[in-house]
PDB file of C-alpha atoms in Angstrom:
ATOM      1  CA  UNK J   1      23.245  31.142 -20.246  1.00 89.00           C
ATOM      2  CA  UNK J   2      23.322  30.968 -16.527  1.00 92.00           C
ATOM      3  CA  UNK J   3      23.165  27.774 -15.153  1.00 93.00           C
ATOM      4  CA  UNK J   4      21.712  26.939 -11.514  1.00 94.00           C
ATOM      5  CA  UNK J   5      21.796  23.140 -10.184  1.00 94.00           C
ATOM      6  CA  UNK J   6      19.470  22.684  -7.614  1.00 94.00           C
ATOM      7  CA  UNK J   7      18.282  20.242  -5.625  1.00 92.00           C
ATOM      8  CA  UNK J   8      18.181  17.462  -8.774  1.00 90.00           C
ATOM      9  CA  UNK J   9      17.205  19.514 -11.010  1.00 92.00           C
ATOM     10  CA  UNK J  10      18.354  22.762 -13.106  1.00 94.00           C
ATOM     11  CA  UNK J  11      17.734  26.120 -13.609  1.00 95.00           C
ATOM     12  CA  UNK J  12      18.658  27.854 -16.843  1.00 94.00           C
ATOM     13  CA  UNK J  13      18.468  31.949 -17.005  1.00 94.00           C
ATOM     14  CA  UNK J  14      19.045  33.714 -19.959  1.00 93.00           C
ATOM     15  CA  UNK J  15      21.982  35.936 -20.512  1.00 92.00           C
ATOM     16  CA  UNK J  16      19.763  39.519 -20.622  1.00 90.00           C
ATOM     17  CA  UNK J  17      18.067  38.332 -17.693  1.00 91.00           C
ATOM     18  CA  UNK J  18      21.195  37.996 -16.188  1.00 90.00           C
ATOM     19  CA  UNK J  19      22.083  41.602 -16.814  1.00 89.00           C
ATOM     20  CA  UNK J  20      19.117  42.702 -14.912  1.00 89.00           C
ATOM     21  CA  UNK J  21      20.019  40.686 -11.906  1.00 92.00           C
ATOM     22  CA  UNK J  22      23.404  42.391 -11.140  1.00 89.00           C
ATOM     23  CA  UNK J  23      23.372  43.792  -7.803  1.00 87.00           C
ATOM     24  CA  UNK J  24      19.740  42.298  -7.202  1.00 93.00           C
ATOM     25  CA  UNK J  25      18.190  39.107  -6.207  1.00 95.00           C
ATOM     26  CA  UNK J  26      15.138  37.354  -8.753  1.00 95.00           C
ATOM     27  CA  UNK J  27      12.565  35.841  -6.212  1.00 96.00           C
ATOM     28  CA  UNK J  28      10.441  32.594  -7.032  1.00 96.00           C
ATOM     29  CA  UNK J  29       7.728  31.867  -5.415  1.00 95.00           C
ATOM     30  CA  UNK J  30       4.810  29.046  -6.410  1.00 95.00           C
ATOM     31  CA  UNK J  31       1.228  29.977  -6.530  1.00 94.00           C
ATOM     32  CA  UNK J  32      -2.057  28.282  -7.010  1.00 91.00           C
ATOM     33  CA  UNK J  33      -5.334  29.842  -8.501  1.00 89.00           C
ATOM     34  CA  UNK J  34      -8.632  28.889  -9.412  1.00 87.00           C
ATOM     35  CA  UNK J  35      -9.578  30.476 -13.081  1.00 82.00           C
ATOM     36  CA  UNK J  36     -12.562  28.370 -14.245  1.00 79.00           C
ATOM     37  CA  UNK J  37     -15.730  26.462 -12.182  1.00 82.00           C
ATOM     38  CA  UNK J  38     -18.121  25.076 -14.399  1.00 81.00           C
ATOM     39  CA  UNK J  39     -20.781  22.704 -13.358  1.00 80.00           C
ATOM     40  CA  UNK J  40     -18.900  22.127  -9.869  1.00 77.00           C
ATOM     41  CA  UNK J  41     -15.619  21.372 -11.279  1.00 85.00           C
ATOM     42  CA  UNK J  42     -13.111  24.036 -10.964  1.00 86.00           C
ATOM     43  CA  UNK J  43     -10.141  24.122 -13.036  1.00 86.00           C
ATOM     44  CA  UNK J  44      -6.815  25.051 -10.583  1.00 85.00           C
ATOM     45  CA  UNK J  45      -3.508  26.557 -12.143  1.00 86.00           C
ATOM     46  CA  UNK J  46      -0.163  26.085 -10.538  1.00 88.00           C
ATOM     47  CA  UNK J  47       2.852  28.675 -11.580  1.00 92.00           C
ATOM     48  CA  UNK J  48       5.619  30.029 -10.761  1.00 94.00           C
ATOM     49  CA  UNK J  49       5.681  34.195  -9.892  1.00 94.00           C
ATOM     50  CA  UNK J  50       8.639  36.031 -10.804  1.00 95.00           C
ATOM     51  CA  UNK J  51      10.082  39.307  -9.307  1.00 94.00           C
ATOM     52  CA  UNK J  52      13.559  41.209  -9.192  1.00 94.00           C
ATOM     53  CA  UNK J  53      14.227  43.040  -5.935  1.00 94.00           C
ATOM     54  CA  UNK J  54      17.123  44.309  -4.369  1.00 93.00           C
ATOM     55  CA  UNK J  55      16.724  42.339  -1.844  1.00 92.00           C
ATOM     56  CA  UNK J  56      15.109  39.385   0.090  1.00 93.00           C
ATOM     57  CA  UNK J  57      15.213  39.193   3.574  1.00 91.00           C
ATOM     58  CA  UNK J  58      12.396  36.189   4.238  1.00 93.00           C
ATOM     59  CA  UNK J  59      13.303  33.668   6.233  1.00 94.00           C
ATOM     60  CA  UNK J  60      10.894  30.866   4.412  1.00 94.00           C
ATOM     61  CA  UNK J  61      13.209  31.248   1.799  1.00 97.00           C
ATOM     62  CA  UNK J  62      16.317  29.199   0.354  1.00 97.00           C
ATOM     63  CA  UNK J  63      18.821  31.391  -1.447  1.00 96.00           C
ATOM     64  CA  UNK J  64      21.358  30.684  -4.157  1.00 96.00           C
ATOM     65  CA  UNK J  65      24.206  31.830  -5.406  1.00 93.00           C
ATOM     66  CA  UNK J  66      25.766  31.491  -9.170  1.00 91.00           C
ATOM     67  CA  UNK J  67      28.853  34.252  -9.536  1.00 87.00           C
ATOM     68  CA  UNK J  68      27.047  37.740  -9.252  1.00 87.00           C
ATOM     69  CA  UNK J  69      23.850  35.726 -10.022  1.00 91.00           C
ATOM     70  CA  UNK J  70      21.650  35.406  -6.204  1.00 94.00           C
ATOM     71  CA  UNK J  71      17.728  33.850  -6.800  1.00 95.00           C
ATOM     72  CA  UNK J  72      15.336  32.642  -3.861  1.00 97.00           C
ATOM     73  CA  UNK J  73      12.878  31.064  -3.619  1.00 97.00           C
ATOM     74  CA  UNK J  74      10.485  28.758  -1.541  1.00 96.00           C
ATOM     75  CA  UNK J  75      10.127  25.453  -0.516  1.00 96.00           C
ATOM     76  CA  UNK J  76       7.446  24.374  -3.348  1.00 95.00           C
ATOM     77  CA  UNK J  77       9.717  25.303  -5.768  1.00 96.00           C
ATOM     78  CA  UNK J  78      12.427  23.592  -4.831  1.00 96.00           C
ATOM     79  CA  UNK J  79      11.035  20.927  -4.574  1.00 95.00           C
ATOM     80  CA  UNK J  80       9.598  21.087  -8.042  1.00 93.00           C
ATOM     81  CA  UNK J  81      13.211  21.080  -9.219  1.00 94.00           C
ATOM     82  CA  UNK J  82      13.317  17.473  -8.319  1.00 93.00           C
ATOM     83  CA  UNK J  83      10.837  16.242 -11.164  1.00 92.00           C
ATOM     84  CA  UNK J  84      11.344  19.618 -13.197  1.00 92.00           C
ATOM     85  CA  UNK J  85      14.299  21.769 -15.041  1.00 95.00           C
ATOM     86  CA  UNK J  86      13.193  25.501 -15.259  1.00 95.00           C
ATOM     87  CA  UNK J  87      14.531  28.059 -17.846  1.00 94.00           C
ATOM     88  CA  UNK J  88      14.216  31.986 -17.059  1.00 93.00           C
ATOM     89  CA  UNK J  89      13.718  34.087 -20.956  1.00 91.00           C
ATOM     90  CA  UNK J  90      13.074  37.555 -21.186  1.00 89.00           C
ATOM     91  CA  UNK J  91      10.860  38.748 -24.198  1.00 82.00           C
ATOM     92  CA  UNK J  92       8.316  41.431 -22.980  1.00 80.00           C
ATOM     93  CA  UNK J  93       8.506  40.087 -19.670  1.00 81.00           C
ATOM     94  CA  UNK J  94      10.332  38.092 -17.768  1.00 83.00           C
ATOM     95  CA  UNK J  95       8.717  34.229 -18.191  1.00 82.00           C
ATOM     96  CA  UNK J  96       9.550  30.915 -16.244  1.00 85.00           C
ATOM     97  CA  UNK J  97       9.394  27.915 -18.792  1.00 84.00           C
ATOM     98  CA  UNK J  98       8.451  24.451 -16.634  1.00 83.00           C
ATOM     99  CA  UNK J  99      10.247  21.244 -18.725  1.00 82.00           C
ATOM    100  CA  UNK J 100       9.544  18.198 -17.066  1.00 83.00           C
ATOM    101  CA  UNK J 101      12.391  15.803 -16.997  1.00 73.00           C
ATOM    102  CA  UNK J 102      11.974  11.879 -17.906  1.00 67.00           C
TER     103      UNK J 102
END
């Protein structure tokens, strides 16, 4: 397991993800989308996107280093790592678990 600390919070990624981030960067960025309006009242999901690039060259961005290990991401979710620890798994895709921390 590969272990980020950030901003209060934590950031766990799994060792196989790990292996696909040599040499590459994984880029987090929040997103908010509408999926249901029923009788005026929408319902309004908020997630985390996931992609592995080569590299990142946004400015908006704040980057991190663990060993070989480099993720960025945006403001929202760093600041979601002060309420919440996040752990990166791999199964047919790559998936970003939220825990919120008491």
């Amino acid at each position: 397991m590969i272990v980020f600390n950030v901003n209060s919070g934590m950031i766990q990624i799994q060792d196989s993800v790990g292996r696909l981030l040599m040499n590459r960067i994984l880029i987090m960025r929040a997103y908010t989308e509408t999926v249901a309006c029923d009788s005026g009242m929408c319902e309004v999901v908020h997630g985390i996107s996931l992609k592995i690039k080569r590299r990142c060259n946004d400015p908006e961005m704040l980057y991190f280093m663990n060993g070989n290990i480099e993720i960025a991401m945006d403001s929202t979710v760093y600041d979601l790592l002060e309420r919440e620890n996040l752990s990166i798994e791999k199964g047919r895709d790559i998936a970003v678990e939220r825990r919120r921390r008491r």
